[in-house]
Amino acid sequence: MSNGVQCHCHSCTVRGLMWPAVLITLGVLFLLDRAHVGPFYFSHTWPVVLVVMGLIQLACSVASREGHVDATPPSIPPGVPPVAPPPASTPTPLSPEGR
């Protein structure tokens, strides 16, 4: 998270395992491909990566979000006036309102 607050709920923890699991799966698939152990060729087994990603997404969606910490936008420091909205646009001679 950009503001330095880290969430430790189960859902965010599982989501944090996505890329390590994908890298480990790719490594195992390439190892099986290069070791010529059985009929495990990467051109046939790459969908396993999609299955792993789907399983992690499923685990993330059913995991508890109790204690989840949202990334809140930085608050305005005291003493700083709020930003004024832009002025209303005035019609120009070429616009339909300026006829």
XYZ file of N, CA, C and O in Angstrom:
396
model
N 0.837 -1.164 0.000
C 0.000 0.000 0.000
C 0.887 1.233 0.000
O 1.945 1.257 0.613
N 0.450 2.256 -0.612
C 1.305 3.411 -0.839
C 1.561 4.253 0.400
O 2.557 4.930 0.479
N 0.669 4.221 1.393
C 0.864 5.082 2.560
C 1.588 4.378 3.701
O 1.629 4.890 4.801
N 2.169 3.224 3.472
C 2.946 2.523 4.474
C 2.125 1.661 5.410
O 2.673 0.970 6.245
N 0.803 1.661 5.311
C -0.047 0.834 6.150
C -0.195 -0.519 5.475
O -0.537 -0.602 4.306
N 0.102 -1.570 6.232
C -0.023 -2.909 5.669
C -1.174 -3.630 6.333
O -1.327 -3.577 7.552
N -1.953 -4.312 5.538
C -3.088 -5.066 6.043
C -2.648 -6.503 6.294
O -1.923 -7.086 5.490
N -3.099 -7.062 7.391
C -2.734 -8.431 7.730
C -3.964 -9.333 7.819
O -3.917 -10.367 8.488
N -5.052 -8.959 7.139
C -6.222 -9.828 7.140
C -5.923 -11.057 6.279
O -4.977 -11.084 5.498
N -6.719 -12.105 6.430
C -6.475 -13.355 5.708
C -6.551 -13.171 4.197
O -5.763 -13.751 3.455
N -7.487 -12.357 3.744
C -7.656 -12.147 2.307
C -6.420 -11.497 1.686
O -5.930 -11.928 0.642
N -5.891 -10.468 2.336
C -4.706 -9.790 1.805
C -3.469 -10.674 1.904
O -2.588 -10.621 1.049
N -3.399 -11.493 2.944
C -2.273 -12.411 3.094
C -2.265 -13.439 1.974
O -1.216 -13.708 1.378
N -3.427 -13.999 1.653
C -3.520 -14.981 0.569
C -3.202 -14.315 -0.764
O -2.494 -14.882 -1.598
N -3.707 -13.099 -0.972
C -3.438 -12.385 -2.224
C -1.948 -12.112 -2.393
O -1.423 -12.119 -3.501
N -1.245 -11.911 -1.298
C 0.188 -11.691 -1.355
C 0.972 -12.916 -1.775
O 2.147 -12.829 -2.124
N 0.342 -14.078 -1.762
C 1.011 -15.319 -2.169
C 0.906 -15.597 -3.671
O 1.472 -16.573 -4.155
N 0.181 -14.750 -4.394
C -0.069 -15.005 -5.822
C 1.217 -15.150 -6.619
O 1.448 -16.169 -7.249
N 2.061 -14.131 -6.636
C 3.235 -14.176 -7.513
C 4.296 -15.159 -7.038
O 4.928 -15.814 -7.877
N 4.518 -15.332 -5.735
C 5.436 -16.406 -5.351
C 4.949 -17.780 -5.804
O 5.740 -18.599 -6.281
N 3.646 -18.028 -5.704
C 3.110 -19.321 -6.137
C 3.241 -19.491 -7.649
O 3.560 -20.578 -8.140
N 3.013 -18.421 -8.399
C 3.147 -18.497 -9.863
C 4.603 -18.772 -10.239
O 4.882 -19.615 -11.109
N 5.539 -18.091 -9.594
C 6.956 -18.312 -9.911
C 7.408 -19.723 -9.553
O 8.155 -20.356 -10.316
N 6.962 -20.232 -8.417
C 7.316 -21.598 -8.041
C 6.712 -22.592 -9.024
O 7.375 -23.544 -9.448
N 5.464 -22.376 -9.429
C 4.816 -23.268 -10.395
C 5.550 -23.250 -11.724
O 5.801 -24.310 -12.322
N 5.912 -22.057 -12.202
C 6.672 -21.969 -13.455
C 8.012 -22.689 -13.329
O 8.431 -23.405 -14.251
N 8.681 -22.518 -12.203
C 9.958 -23.189 -11.993
C 9.832 -24.695 -12.018
O 10.645 -25.394 -12.641
N 8.815 -25.221 -11.356
C 8.606 -26.674 -11.341
C 8.269 -27.178 -12.740
O 8.783 -28.211 -13.185
N 7.426 -26.432 -13.468
C 7.060 -26.864 -14.825
C 8.265 -26.845 -15.762
O 8.453 -27.758 -16.569
N 9.110 -25.807 -15.665
C 10.316 -25.764 -16.494
C 11.295 -26.867 -16.093
O 11.957 -27.465 -16.942
N 11.390 -27.157 -14.792
C 12.266 -28.233 -14.333
C 11.804 -29.573 -14.885
O 12.626 -30.366 -15.377
N 10.507 -29.830 -14.831
C 9.985 -31.081 -15.395
C 10.198 -31.148 -16.903
O 10.480 -32.216 -17.452
N 10.083 -30.012 -17.570
C 10.291 -29.966 -19.019
C 11.749 -30.272 -19.367
O 12.030 -31.063 -20.265
N 12.678 -29.669 -18.629
C 14.106 -29.850 -18.930
C 14.637 -31.195 -18.460
O 15.583 -31.707 -19.034
N 14.052 -31.765 -17.417
C 14.527 -33.047 -16.891
C 13.992 -34.222 -17.706
O 14.457 -35.340 -17.527
N 13.036 -33.958 -18.582
C 12.421 -35.001 -19.409
C 11.911 -36.145 -18.542
O 12.140 -37.314 -18.825
N 11.232 -35.780 -17.453
C 10.650 -36.767 -16.552
C 9.204 -36.980 -16.978
O 8.339 -36.177 -16.690
N 8.952 -38.055 -17.673
C 7.590 -38.341 -18.110
C 7.143 -37.397 -19.212
O 7.939 -36.693 -19.834
N 5.844 -37.358 -19.438
C 5.298 -36.528 -20.524
C 5.000 -35.096 -20.094
O 3.974 -34.536 -20.470
N 5.868 -34.500 -19.284
C 5.638 -33.145 -18.786
C 6.400 -32.147 -19.636
O 7.530 -31.783 -19.335
N 5.780 -31.711 -20.711
C 6.390 -30.705 -21.575
C 5.682 -29.379 -21.304
O 4.459 -29.339 -21.171
N 6.454 -28.299 -21.218
C 5.873 -27.018 -20.856
C 4.772 -26.602 -21.820
O 3.787 -25.981 -21.412
N 4.899 -26.953 -23.072
C 3.872 -26.575 -24.051
C 2.528 -27.233 -23.747
O 1.493 -26.764 -24.212
N 2.542 -28.299 -22.928
C 1.287 -28.979 -22.568
C 0.844 -28.667 -21.140
O -0.322 -28.869 -20.806
N 1.775 -28.209 -20.311
C 1.445 -28.039 -18.895
C 1.288 -26.586 -18.464
O 0.975 -26.331 -17.306
N 1.464 -25.623 -19.368
C 1.358 -24.220 -18.970
C -0.012 -23.849 -18.395
O -0.093 -22.941 -17.570
N -1.113 -24.522 -18.750
C -2.394 -24.160 -18.115
C -2.406 -24.370 -16.597
O -3.255 -23.810 -15.905
N -1.450 -25.135 -16.082
C -1.369 -25.315 -14.631
C -1.158 -23.960 -13.951
O -1.664 -23.729 -12.856
N -0.437 -23.053 -14.601
C -0.216 -21.709 -14.039
C -1.563 -20.994 -13.875
O -1.811 -20.361 -12.849
N -2.436 -21.109 -14.850
C -3.756 -20.483 -14.758
C -4.589 -21.117 -13.647
O -5.326 -20.415 -12.939
N -4.466 -22.426 -13.487
C -5.195 -23.114 -12.418
C -4.702 -22.628 -11.053
O -5.506 -22.358 -10.158
N -3.394 -22.503 -10.887
C -2.841 -22.012 -9.620
C -3.331 -20.599 -9.342
O -3.750 -20.286 -8.220
N -3.311 -19.737 -10.348
C -3.791 -18.365 -10.162
C -5.275 -18.354 -9.783
O -5.701 -17.594 -8.914
N -6.066 -19.193 -10.433
C -7.494 -19.275 -10.116
C -7.749 -19.779 -8.715
O -8.634 -19.275 -8.010
N -6.969 -20.766 -8.277
C -7.133 -21.289 -6.924
C -6.785 -20.233 -5.875
O -7.467 -20.116 -4.850
N -5.756 -19.458 -6.140
C -5.387 -18.411 -5.179
C -6.449 -17.318 -5.163
O -6.796 -16.801 -4.092
N -6.998 -16.956 -6.318
C -8.074 -15.964 -6.355
C -9.302 -16.472 -5.601
O -9.964 -15.713 -4.892
N -9.600 -17.757 -5.762
C -10.736 -18.345 -5.049
C -10.491 -18.318 -3.542
O -11.374 -17.938 -2.767
N -9.286 -18.688 -3.124
C -8.953 -18.663 -1.699
C -9.019 -17.241 -1.151
O -9.474 -17.025 -0.022
N -8.593 -16.276 -1.943
C -8.633 -14.873 -1.527
C -10.072 -14.396 -1.362
O -10.389 -13.656 -0.428
N -10.954 -14.834 -2.238
C -12.336 -14.353 -2.182
C -13.120 -14.968 -1.028
O -14.060 -14.348 -0.536
N -12.752 -16.167 -0.590
C -13.487 -16.788 0.514
C -12.816 -16.553 1.861
O -13.384 -16.871 2.897
N -11.615 -15.977 1.861
C -10.894 -15.721 3.116
C -11.547 -14.560 3.860
O -12.155 -13.672 3.259
N -11.385 -14.572 5.150
C -11.960 -13.535 6.003
C -11.273 -12.191 5.766
O -10.065 -12.118 5.603
N -12.068 -11.127 5.745
C -11.523 -9.774 5.623
C -11.614 -9.051 6.966
O -11.491 -7.830 7.021
N -11.815 -9.809 8.033
C -11.895 -9.214 9.365
C -10.560 -8.572 9.712
O -9.502 -9.185 9.575
N -10.608 -7.327 10.104
C -9.397 -6.586 10.434
C -8.732 -5.957 9.229
O -7.601 -5.494 9.316
N -9.417 -5.911 8.082
C -8.848 -5.335 6.858
C -8.579 -3.845 7.047
O -9.372 -3.120 7.636
N -7.442 -3.400 6.564
C -7.058 -1.991 6.653
C -7.056 -1.423 5.245
O -6.289 -1.865 4.394
N -7.939 -0.462 4.986
C -7.990 0.186 3.677
C -6.918 1.254 3.585
O -6.563 1.878 4.581
N -6.444 1.465 2.391
C -5.507 2.569 2.154
C -6.336 3.843 2.093
O -7.122 4.041 1.179
N -6.186 4.690 3.080
C -6.955 5.931 3.105
C -6.132 7.042 2.466
O -4.911 7.080 2.614
N -6.775 7.935 1.742
C -6.024 9.045 1.146
C -5.475 9.938 2.245
O -6.051 10.034 3.324
N -4.363 10.593 1.986
C -3.796 11.471 3.018
C -4.766 12.597 3.353
O -5.404 13.171 2.480
N -4.875 12.885 4.640
C -5.796 13.940 5.052
C -5.140 15.298 4.831
O -3.924 15.426 4.758
N -5.989 16.325 4.763
C -5.494 17.688 4.564
C -4.926 18.167 5.895
O -5.600 18.085 6.924
N -3.684 18.646 5.913
C -3.112 19.130 7.168
C -3.905 20.315 7.701
O -4.495 21.080 6.932
N -3.925 20.487 9.019
C -4.666 21.624 9.573
C -4.052 22.941 9.126
O -2.852 23.075 8.975
N -4.909 23.891 8.885
C -4.459 25.221 8.470
C -4.408 25.402 6.966
O -4.167 26.496 6.481
N -4.627 24.332 6.196
C -4.605 24.438 4.736
C -6.048 24.578 4.270
O -6.889 23.734 4.585
N -6.374 25.640 3.544
C -7.762 25.813 3.096
C -8.117 24.758 2.045
O -7.264 24.303 1.293
N -9.373 24.345 2.002
C -9.790 23.378 0.992
C -9.689 23.979 -0.408
O -9.753 25.193 -0.593
N -9.541 23.124 -1.377
C -9.421 23.556 -2.766
C -10.786 24.023 -3.256
O -11.792 23.333 -3.080
N -10.829 25.205 -3.848
C -12.077 25.752 -4.370
C -12.405 25.077 -5.692
O -11.519 24.756 -6.474
N -13.689 24.859 -5.967
C -14.066 24.265 -7.251
C -13.746 25.227 -8.387
O -13.679 26.446 -8.193
N -13.529 24.707 -9.588
C -13.226 25.595 -10.711
C -14.409 26.514 -11.015
O -15.562 26.170 -10.763
N -14.136 27.704 -11.548
C -15.235 28.621 -11.861
C -16.117 28.050 -12.964
O -15.674 27.260 -13.793
N -17.377 28.466 -12.935
C -18.321 27.999 -13.954
C -17.869 28.490 -15.321
O -17.387 29.613 -15.475
N -18.024 27.647 -16.297
C -17.579 28.033 -17.636
C -18.560 29.050 -18.225
O -19.766 28.958 -18.061
N -17.995 30.003 -18.918
C -18.823 31.014 -19.568
C -19.041 30.585 -21.015
O -18.150 30.006 -21.640
N -20.197 30.829 -21.550
C -20.453 30.409 -22.931
C -19.566 31.187 -23.911
O -19.308 32.370 -23.744
N -19.098 30.498 -24.907
C -18.281 31.129 -25.960
C -19.161 31.353 -27.177
O -20.212 30.737 -27.308
N -18.741 32.232 -28.069
C -19.568 32.524 -29.235
C -19.817 31.289 -30.114
O -20.821 31.216 -30.793
N -18.919 30.286 -30.058
C -19.101 29.112 -30.913
C -19.902 28.005 -30.244
O -20.275 27.033 -30.872
N -20.179 28.132 -28.945
C -20.910 27.082 -28.259
C -22.420 27.283 -28.461
O -22.871 28.376 -28.756
N -23.195 26.224 -28.288
C -24.659 26.349 -28.465
C -25.276 27.322 -27.471
O -26.282 27.938 -27.760
N -24.666 27.488 -26.289
C -25.239 28.402 -25.303
C -25.008 29.862 -25.687
O -25.678 30.753 -25.195
N -24.020 30.148 -26.551
C -23.673 31.516 -26.876
C -24.451 32.078 -28.046
O -24.153 33.158 -28.545
N -25.444 31.433 -28.498
C -26.224 31.923 -29.652
C -27.028 33.130 -29.307
O -27.515 33.411 -28.319
